Structure formats: structure tokens, C-alpha cells
Coordinates of N, CA and C in Angstrom, one line a residue:
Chain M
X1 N -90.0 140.0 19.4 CA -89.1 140.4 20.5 C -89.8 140.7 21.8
X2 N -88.4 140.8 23.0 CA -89.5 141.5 23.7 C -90.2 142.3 24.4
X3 N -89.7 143.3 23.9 CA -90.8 144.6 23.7 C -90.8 145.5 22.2
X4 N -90.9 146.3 22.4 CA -91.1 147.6 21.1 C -90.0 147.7 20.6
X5 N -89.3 147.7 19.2 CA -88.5 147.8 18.6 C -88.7 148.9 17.9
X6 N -87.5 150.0 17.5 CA -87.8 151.2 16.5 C -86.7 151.4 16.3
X7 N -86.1 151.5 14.9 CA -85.3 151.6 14.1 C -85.5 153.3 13.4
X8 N -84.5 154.0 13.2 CA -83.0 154.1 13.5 C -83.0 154.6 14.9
X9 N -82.5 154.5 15.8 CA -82.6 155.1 17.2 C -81.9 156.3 17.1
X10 N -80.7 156.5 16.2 CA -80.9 158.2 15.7 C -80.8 158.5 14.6
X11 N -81.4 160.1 13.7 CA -81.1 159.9 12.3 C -81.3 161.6 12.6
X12 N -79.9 162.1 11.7 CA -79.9 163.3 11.3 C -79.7 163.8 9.5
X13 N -81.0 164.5 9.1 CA -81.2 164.5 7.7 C -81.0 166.0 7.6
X14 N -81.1 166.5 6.6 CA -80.7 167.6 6.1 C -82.1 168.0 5.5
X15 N -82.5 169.4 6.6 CA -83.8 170.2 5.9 C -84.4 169.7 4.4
X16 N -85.2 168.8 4.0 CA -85.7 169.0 2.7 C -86.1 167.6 2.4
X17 N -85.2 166.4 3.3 CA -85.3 165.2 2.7 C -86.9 164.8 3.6
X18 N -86.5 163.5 2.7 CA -87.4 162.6 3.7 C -86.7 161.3 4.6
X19 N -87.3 161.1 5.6 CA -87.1 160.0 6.7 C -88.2 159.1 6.7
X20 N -87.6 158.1 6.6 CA -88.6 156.8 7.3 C -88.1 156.1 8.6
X21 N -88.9 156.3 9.5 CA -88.9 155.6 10.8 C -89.8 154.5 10.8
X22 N -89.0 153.4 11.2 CA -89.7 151.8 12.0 C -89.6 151.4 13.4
X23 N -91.3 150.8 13.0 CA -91.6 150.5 14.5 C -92.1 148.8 13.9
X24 N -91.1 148.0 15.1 CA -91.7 146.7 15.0 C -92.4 146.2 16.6
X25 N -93.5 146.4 16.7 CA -94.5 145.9 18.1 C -94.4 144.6 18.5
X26 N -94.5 144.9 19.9 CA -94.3 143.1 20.5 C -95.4 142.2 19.7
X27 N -95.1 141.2 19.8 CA -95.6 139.9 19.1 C -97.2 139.9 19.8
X28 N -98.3 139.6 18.4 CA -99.6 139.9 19.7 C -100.0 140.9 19.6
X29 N -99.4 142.1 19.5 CA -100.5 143.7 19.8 C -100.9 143.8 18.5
X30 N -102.4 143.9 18.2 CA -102.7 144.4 17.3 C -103.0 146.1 17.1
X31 N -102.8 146.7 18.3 CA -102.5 148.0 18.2 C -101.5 148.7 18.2
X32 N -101.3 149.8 17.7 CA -99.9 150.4 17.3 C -100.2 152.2 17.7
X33 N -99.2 152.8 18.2 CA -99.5 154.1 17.8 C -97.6 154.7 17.4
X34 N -98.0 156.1 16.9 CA -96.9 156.9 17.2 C -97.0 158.5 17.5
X35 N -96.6 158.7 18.7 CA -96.2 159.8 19.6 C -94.8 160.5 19.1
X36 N -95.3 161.8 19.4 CA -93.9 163.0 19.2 C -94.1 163.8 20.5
X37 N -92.7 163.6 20.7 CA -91.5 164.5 21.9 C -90.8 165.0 21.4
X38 N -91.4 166.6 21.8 CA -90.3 167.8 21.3 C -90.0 167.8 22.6
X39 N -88.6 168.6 22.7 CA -87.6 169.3 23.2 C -88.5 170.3 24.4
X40 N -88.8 169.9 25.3 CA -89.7 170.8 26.1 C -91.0 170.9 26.4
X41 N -91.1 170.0 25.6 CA -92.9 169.6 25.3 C -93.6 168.3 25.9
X42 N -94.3 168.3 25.9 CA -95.0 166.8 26.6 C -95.3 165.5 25.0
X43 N -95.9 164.6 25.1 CA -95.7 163.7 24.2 C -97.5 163.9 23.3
X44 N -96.8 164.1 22.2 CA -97.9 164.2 20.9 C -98.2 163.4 20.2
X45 N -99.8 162.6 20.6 CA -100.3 161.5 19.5 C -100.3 162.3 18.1
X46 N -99.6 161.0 17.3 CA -99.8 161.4 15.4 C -100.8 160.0 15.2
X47 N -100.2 159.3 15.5 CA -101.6 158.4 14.6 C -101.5 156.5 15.2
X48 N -102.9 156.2 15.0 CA -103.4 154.9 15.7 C -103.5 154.1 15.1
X49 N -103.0 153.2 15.0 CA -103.9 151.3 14.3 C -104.2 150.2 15.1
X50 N -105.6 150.0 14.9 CA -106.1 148.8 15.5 C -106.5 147.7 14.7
X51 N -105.7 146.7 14.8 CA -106.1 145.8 14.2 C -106.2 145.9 11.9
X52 N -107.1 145.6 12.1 CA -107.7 145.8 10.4 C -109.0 147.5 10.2
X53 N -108.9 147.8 11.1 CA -109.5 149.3 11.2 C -109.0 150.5 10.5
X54 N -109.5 151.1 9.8 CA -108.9 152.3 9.8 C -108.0 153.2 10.5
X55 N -107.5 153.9 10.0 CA -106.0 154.4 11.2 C -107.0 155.4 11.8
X56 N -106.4 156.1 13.0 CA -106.7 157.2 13.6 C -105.9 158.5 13.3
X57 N -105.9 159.2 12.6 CA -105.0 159.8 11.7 C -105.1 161.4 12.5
X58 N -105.8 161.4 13.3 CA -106.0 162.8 13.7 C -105.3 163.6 14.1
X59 N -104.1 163.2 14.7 CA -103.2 163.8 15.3 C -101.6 164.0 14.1
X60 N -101.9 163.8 13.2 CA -100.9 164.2 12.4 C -100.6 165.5 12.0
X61 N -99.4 166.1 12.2 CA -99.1 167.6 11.9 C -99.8 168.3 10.6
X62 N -99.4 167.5 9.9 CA -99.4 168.1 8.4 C -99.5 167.0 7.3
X63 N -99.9 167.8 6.1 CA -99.7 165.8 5.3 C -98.4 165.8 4.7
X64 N -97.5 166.1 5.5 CA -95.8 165.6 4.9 C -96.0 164.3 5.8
X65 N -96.7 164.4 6.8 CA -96.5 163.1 7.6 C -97.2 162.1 7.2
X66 N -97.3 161.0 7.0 CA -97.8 159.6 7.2 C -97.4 158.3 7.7
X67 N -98.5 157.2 7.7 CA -97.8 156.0 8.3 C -98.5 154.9 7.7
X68 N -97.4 153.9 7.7 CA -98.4 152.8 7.5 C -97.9 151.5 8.1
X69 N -99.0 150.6 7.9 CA -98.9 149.3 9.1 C -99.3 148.2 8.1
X70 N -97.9 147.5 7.7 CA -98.3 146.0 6.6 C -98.2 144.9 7.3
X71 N -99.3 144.0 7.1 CA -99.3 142.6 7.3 C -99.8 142.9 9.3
X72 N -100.5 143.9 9.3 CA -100.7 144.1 10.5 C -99.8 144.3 11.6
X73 N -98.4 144.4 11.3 CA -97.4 144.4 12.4 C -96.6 145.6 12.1
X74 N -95.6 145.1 11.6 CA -94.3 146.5 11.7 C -94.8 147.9 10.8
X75 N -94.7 149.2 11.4 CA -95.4 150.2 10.7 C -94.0 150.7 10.4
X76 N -94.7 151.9 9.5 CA -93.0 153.1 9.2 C -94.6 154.1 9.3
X77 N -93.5 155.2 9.9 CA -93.2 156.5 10.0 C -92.7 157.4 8.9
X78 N -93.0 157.9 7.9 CA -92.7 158.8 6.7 C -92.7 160.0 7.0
X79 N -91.9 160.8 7.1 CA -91.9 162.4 6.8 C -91.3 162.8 5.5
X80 N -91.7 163.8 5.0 CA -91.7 164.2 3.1 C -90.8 165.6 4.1
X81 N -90.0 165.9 3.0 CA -89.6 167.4 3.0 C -89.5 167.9 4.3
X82 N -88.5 167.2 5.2 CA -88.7 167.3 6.4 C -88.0 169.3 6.6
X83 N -88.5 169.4 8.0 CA -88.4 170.9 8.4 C -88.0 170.8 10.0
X84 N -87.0 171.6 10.3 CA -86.3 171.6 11.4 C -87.4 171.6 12.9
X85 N -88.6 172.5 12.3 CA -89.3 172.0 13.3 C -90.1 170.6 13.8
X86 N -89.7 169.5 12.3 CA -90.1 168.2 12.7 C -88.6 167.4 14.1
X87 N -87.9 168.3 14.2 CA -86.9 167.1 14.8 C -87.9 167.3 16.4
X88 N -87.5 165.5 16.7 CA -88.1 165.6 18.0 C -87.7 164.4 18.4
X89 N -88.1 163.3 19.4 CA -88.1 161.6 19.1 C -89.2 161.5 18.9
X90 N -89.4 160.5 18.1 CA -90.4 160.0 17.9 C -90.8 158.4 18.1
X91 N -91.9 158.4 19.1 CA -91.7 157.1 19.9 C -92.8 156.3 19.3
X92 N -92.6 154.9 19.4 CA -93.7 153.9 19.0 C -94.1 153.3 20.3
X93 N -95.4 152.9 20.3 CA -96.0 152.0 21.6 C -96.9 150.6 21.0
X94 N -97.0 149.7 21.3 CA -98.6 148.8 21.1 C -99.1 148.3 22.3
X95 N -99.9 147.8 22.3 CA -101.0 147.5 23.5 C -101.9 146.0 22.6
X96 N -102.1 145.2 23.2 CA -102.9 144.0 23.0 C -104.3 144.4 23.8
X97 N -105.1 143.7 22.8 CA -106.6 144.0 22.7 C -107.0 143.7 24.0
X98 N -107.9 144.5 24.4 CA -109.0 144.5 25.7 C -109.3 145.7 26.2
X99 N -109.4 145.6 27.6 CA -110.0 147.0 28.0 C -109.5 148.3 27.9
X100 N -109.4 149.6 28.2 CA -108.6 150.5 28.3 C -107.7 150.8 29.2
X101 N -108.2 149.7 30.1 CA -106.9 149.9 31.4 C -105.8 148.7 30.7
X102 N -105.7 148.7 29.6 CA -104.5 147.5 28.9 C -103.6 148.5 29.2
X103 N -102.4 148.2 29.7 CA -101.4 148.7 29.4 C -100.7 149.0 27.8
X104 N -100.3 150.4 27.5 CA -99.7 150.3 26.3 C -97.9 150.6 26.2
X105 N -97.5 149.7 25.7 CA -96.1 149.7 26.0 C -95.2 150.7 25.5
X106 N -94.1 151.2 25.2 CA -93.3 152.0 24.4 C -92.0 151.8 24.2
X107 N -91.7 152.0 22.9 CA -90.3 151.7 22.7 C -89.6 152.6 22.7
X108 N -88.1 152.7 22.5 CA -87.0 153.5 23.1 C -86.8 154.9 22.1
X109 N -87.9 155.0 21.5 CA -87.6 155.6 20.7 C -87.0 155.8 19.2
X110 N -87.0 157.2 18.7 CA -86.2 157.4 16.8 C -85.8 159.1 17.3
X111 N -84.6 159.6 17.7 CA -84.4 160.6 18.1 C -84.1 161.0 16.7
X112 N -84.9 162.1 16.0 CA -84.7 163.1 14.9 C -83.5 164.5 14.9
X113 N -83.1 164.3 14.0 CA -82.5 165.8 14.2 C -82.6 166.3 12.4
X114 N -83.1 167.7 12.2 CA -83.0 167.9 11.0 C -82.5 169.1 10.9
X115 N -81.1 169.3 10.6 CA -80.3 170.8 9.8 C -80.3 171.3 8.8
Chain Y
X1 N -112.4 168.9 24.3 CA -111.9 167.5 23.8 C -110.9 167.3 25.3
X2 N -110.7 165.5 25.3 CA -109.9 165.1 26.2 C -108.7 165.8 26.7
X3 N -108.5 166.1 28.1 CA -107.3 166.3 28.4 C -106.4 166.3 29.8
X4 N -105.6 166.5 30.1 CA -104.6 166.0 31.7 C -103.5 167.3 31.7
X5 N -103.8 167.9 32.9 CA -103.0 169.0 33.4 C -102.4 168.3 34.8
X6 N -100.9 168.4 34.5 CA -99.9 168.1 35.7 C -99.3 169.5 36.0
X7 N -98.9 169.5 37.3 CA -98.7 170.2 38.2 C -97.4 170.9 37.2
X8 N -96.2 172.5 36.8 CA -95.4 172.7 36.6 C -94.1 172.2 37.3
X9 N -93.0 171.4 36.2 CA -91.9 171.5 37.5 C -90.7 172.3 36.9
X10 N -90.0 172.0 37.2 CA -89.2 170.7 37.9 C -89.2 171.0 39.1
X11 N -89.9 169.7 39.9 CA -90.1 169.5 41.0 C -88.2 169.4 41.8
X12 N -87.5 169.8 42.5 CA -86.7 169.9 43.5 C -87.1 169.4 45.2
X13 N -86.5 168.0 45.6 CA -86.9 167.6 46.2 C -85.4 166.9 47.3
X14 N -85.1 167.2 48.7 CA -84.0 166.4 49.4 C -84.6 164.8 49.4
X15 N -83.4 164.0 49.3 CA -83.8 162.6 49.4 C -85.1 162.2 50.8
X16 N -85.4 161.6 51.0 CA -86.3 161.0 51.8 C -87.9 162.1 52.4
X17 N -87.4 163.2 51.3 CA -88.5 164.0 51.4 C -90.0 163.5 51.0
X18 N -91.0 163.8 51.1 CA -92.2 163.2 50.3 C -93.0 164.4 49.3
X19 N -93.0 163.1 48.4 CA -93.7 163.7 46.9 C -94.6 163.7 46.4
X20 N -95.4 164.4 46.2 CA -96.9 165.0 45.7 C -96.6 165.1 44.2
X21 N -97.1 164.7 43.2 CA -97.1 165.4 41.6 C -98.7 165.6 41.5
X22 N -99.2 166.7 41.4 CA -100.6 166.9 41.2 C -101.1 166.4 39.4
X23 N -102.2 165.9 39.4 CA -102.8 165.7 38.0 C -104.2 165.7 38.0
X24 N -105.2 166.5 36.8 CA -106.1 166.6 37.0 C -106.4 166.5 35.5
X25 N -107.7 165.6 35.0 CA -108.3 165.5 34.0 C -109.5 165.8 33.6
X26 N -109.8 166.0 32.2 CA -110.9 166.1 31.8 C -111.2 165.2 30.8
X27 N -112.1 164.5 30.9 CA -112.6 163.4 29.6 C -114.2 163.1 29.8
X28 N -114.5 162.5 28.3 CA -115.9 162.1 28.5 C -115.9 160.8 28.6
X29 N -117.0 160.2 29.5 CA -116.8 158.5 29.8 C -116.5 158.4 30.8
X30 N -115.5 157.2 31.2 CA -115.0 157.1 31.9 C -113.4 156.0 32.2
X31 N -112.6 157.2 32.0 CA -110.9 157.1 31.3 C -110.6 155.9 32.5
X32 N -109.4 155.2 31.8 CA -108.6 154.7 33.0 C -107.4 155.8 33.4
X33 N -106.4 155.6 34.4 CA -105.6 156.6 34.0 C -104.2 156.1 34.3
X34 N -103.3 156.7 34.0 CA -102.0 156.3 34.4 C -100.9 157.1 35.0
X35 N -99.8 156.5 35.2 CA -98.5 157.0 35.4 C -97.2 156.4 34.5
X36 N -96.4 157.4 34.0 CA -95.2 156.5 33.3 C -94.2 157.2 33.6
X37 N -93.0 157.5 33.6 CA -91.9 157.6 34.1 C -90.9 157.3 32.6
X38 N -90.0 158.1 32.9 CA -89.1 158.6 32.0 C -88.0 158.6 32.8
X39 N -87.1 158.0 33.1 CA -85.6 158.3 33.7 C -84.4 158.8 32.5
X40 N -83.6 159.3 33.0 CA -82.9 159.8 32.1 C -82.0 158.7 31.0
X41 N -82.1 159.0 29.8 CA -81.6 158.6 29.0 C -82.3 157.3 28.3
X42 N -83.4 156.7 29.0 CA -84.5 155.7 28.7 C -85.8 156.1 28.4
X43 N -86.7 155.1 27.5 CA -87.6 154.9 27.5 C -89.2 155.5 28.3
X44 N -89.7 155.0 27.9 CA -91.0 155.9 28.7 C -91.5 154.4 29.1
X45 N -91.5 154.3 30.8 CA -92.4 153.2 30.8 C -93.3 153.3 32.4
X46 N -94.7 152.4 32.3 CA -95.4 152.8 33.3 C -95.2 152.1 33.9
X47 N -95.4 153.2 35.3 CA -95.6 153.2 36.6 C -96.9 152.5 37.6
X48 N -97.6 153.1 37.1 CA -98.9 152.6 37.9 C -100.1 152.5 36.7
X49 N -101.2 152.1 37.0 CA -102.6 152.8 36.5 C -103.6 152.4 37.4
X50 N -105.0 152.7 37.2 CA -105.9 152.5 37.9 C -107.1 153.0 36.9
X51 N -108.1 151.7 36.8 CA -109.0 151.4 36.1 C -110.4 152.4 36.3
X52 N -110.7 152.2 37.3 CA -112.2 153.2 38.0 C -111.9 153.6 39.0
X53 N -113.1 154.3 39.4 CA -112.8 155.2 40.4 C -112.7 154.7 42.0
X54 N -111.3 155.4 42.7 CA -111.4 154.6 44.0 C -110.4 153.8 44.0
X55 N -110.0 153.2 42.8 CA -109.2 152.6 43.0 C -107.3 153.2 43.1
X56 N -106.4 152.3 43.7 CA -105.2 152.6 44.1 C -104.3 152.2 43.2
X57 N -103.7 152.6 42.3 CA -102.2 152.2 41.7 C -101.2 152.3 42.7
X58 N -100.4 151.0 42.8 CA -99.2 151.2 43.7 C -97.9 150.5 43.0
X59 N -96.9 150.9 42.8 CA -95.6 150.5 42.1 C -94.4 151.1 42.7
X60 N -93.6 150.6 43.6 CA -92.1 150.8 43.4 C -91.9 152.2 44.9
X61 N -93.3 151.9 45.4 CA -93.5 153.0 46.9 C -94.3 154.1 46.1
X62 N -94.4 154.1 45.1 CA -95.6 154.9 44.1 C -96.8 154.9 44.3
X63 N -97.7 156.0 44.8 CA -99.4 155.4 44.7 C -99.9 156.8 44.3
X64 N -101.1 156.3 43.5 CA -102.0 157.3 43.0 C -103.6 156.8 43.1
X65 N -104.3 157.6 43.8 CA -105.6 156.8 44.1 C -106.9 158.0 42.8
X66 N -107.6 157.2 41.9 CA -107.9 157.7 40.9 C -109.8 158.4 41.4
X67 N -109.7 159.8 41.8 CA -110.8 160.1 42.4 C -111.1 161.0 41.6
X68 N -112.9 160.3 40.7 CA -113.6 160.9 40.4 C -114.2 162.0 40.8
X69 N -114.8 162.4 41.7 CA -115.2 163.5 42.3 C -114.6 164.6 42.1
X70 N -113.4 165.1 42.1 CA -112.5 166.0 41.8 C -111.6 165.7 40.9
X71 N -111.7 164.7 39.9 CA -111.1 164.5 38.4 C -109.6 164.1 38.6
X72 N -109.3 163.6 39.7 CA -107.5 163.8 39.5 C -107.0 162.3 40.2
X73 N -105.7 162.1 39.7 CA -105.0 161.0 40.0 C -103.5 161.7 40.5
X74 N -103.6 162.1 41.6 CA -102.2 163.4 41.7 C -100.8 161.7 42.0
X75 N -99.8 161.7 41.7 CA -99.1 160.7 42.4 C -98.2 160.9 43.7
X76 N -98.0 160.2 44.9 CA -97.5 160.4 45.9 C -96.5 159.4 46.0
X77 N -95.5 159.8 47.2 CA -94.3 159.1 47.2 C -93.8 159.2 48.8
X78 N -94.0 158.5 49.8 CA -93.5 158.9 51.1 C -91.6 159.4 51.2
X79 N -91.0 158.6 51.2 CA -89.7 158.7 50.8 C -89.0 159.0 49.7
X80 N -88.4 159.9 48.9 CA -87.8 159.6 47.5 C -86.5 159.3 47.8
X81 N -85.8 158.8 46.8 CA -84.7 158.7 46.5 C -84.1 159.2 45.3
X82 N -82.7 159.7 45.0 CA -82.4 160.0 43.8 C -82.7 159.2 42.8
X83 N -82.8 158.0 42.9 CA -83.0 156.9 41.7 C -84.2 157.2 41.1
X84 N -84.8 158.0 42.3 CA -86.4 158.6 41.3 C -86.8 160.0 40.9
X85 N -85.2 160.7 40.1 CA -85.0 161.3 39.2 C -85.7 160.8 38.2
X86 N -86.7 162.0 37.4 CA -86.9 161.6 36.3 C -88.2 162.1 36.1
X87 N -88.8 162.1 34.6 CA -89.9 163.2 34.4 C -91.2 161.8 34.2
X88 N -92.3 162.6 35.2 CA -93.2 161.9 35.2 C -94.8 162.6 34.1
X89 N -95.2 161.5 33.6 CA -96.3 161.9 32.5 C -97.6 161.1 33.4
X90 N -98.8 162.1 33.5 CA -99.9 161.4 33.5 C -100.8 161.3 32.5
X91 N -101.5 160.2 32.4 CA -102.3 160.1 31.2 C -103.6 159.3 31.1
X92 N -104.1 159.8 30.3 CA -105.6 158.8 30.9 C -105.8 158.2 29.0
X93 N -106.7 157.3 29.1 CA -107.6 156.5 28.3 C -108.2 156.2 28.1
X94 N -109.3 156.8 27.1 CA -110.8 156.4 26.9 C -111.3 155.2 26.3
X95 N -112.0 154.8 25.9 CA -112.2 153.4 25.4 C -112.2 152.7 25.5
X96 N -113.0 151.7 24.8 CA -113.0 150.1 24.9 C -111.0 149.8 24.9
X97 N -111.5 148.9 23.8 CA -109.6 148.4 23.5 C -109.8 149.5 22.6
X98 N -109.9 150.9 22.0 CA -109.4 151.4 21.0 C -108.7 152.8 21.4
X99 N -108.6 153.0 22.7 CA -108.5 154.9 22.9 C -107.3 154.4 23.1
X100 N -106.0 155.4 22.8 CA -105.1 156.7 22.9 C -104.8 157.0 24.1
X101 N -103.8 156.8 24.3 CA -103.5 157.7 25.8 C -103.4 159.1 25.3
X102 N -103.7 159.8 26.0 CA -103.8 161.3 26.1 C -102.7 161.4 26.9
X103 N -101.6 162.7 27.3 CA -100.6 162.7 28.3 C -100.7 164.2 28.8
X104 N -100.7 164.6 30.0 CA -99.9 165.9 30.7 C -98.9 166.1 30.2
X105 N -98.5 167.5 30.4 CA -97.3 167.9 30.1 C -95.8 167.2 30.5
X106 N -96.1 166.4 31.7 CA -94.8 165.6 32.3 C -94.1 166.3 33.2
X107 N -93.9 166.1 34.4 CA -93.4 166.7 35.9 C -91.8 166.3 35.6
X108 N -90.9 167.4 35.9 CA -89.3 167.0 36.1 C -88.9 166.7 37.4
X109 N -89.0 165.4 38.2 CA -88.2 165.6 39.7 C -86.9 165.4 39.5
X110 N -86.4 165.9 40.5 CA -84.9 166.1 40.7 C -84.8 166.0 42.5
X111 N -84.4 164.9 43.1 CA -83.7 164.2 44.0 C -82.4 164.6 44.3
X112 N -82.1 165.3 44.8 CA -80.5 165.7 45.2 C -80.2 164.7 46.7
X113 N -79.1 164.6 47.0 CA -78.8 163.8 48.3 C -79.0 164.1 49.6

């Protein structure tokens, strides 16, 4: 497509479940990330993929969160046992390989809500 | 560890007034840095960037000149307009092809008529 794709653009779950969020990256970026926007807050890296690399996993809250990226393209976003303090959006971006002044792009978002 | 302090807002500004958003970084290396823009109800998308030092990002009457000496990429604006409502994030980037944007907290302007 052509830009960032992210599925469900809203999802409200009930304290305890779990959610999976998708991010499908423009055609081409072998990089991927996903950022969290709370309600007042500025935007929080959770986690990186470049290519065939290992993730960058550092910025994950907790291990209810994980992610993963098959066939090198479309990732999901997992939250286990979600908690009211996970609602936020949660945005996907990718960026094609080169320098660090590459632009990285973002998609419209997965606005969370958990009651 | 890496990081970008912007100025508090919400910035409050009459149209054709001029706009300063201060930003100041800290990283090791040498980051590129950015601007992205948030309008209401959309997406997050950038504005400017600028690779090394000295250099000028310019977009949309937008400029931010990226000066190492005093760590900061603040962004300016001679005229606003309401249309440029909307919260601004600065961010920088370390790395080859593999760094992370880092982000500021994100400035709120608000453009009244």
C-alpha cells in the first residue's frame, strides 16, 4: 500500500484479555517499529526490527507485551492480560534502509481502550 | 542515555504571529534530527529533518537549523496560521540505518484568528 497500514484502528477490551494489534509496512521497509501514546504523554518506543536482526526489544513495558514480524513484513502487537494502564494508541512506523536521516514513516494508528 | 527536551506548551499564538518551539538534545554520535506534526485527529507525520550540523530543514514556511554547539534544533515559523494547529514532536536519530527515533515531549500550538 501506500503507506503504513494498522489494524484495528479502535479496539476496546475488557481489563484481563488479550489484544493483538497489526501493522502492515509500506512495501520495501525492512524496518519496523512500534511506539505508545498515552493520553498526555509524548510517544514511547516498545520495540524495533531490522531486517533479519534481532528485535530491539528494550523499550517494552513488561513481558505481557510482545511482537513479532513474519516473512519480514506485517508484525502484531500482543498484549496478555491487558490493564487499564495499557490503553493508549499505539502507532506503527517503517523506514527503508540507509542512513539515519531516512525518513521513518507512521501509520494512523490502533487507539486502545481497556475497561 | 539519548534524549530531546521541547519547550512546555500549549503554545497560544494570534494568527500571523511568529513561532519559536524550543528543542534541545542530548545523544552520543552524531543524531540527525527531526520535526513531525500531529494535526488533530491524524496521524503523526514529518515536517522537516536535518542530517548534520548547520544544516536547514525547511517545509511548509517551517525551518529548523540543526546547531551543534548548543545541541538544539528549536523550530520557527514567521507567520502562523490556524491550519497550524497541532502538537509538534522533536526527535532525533542515532545510527547507521538502525536507530530509533527518540521524541520530546511534543509542543501543543493553538492558532486562534
Amino acid at each position: 500500500g501506500a503507506g503504513v497500514s494498522q489494524s484495528p484502528s479502535n479496539k476496546v477490551t475488557e481489563k484481563g484479555k488479550d489484544v493483538e494489534l497489526r501493522c502492515d509496512p509500506i512495501s520495501g521497509h525492512t524496518a519496523l517499529y512500534w511506539y505508545r501514546q498515552s493520553l498526555g504523554q509524548g510517544l514511547e518506543f516498545l520495540i524495533y526490527f531490522q531486517g533479519n536482526s534481532a528485535p530491539d526489544k528494550s523499550g517494552l513495558p513488561s513481558d505481557r507485551f510482545s511482537a513479532e514480524r513474519t516473512g519480514g513484513s506485517v508484525s502484531t502487537l500482543t498484549i496478555q492480560r491487558t490493564q487499564q494502564e495499557d490503553s493508549a494508541v499505539y502507532l506503527c512506523a517503517s523506514s527503508s534502509p540507509g542512513p539515519s536521516g531516512n525518513t521513518i514513516y507512521f501509520g494512523e494508528g490502533s487507539w486502545l481502550t481497556v475497561v | 542515555g539519548d534524549s530531546v527536551t521541547q519547550m512546555e506548551g500549549p503554545v497560544t499564538l494570534s494568527e500571523e504571529a511568529f513561532l519559536t518551539i524550543n528543542c534541545t538534545y542530548t545523544a552520543t554520535g552524531y543524531p540527525s534530527l527531526f520535526w513531525y506534526v500531529q494535526y488533530p485527529g491524524e496521524g503523526l507525520q514529518l515536517l522537516l529533518k536535518a542530517t548534520k550540523a548547520d544544516d536547514k530543514g525547511s517545509n511548509k514556511g517551517f525551518e529548523a537549523t540543526y546547531r551543534k554547539e548548543t545541541t538544539s534544533f528549536h523550530l520557527e515559523k514567521g507567520s502562523v496560521q490556524v491550519s497550524d494547529s497541532a502538537v509538534y514532536f522533536c526527535a532525533l536519530r542515532t545510527g547507521s540505518n538502525t536507530g530509533k527515533l527518540i521524541f520530546g515531549q511534543g509542543t501543543t500550538l493553538q492558532v486562534k484568528p
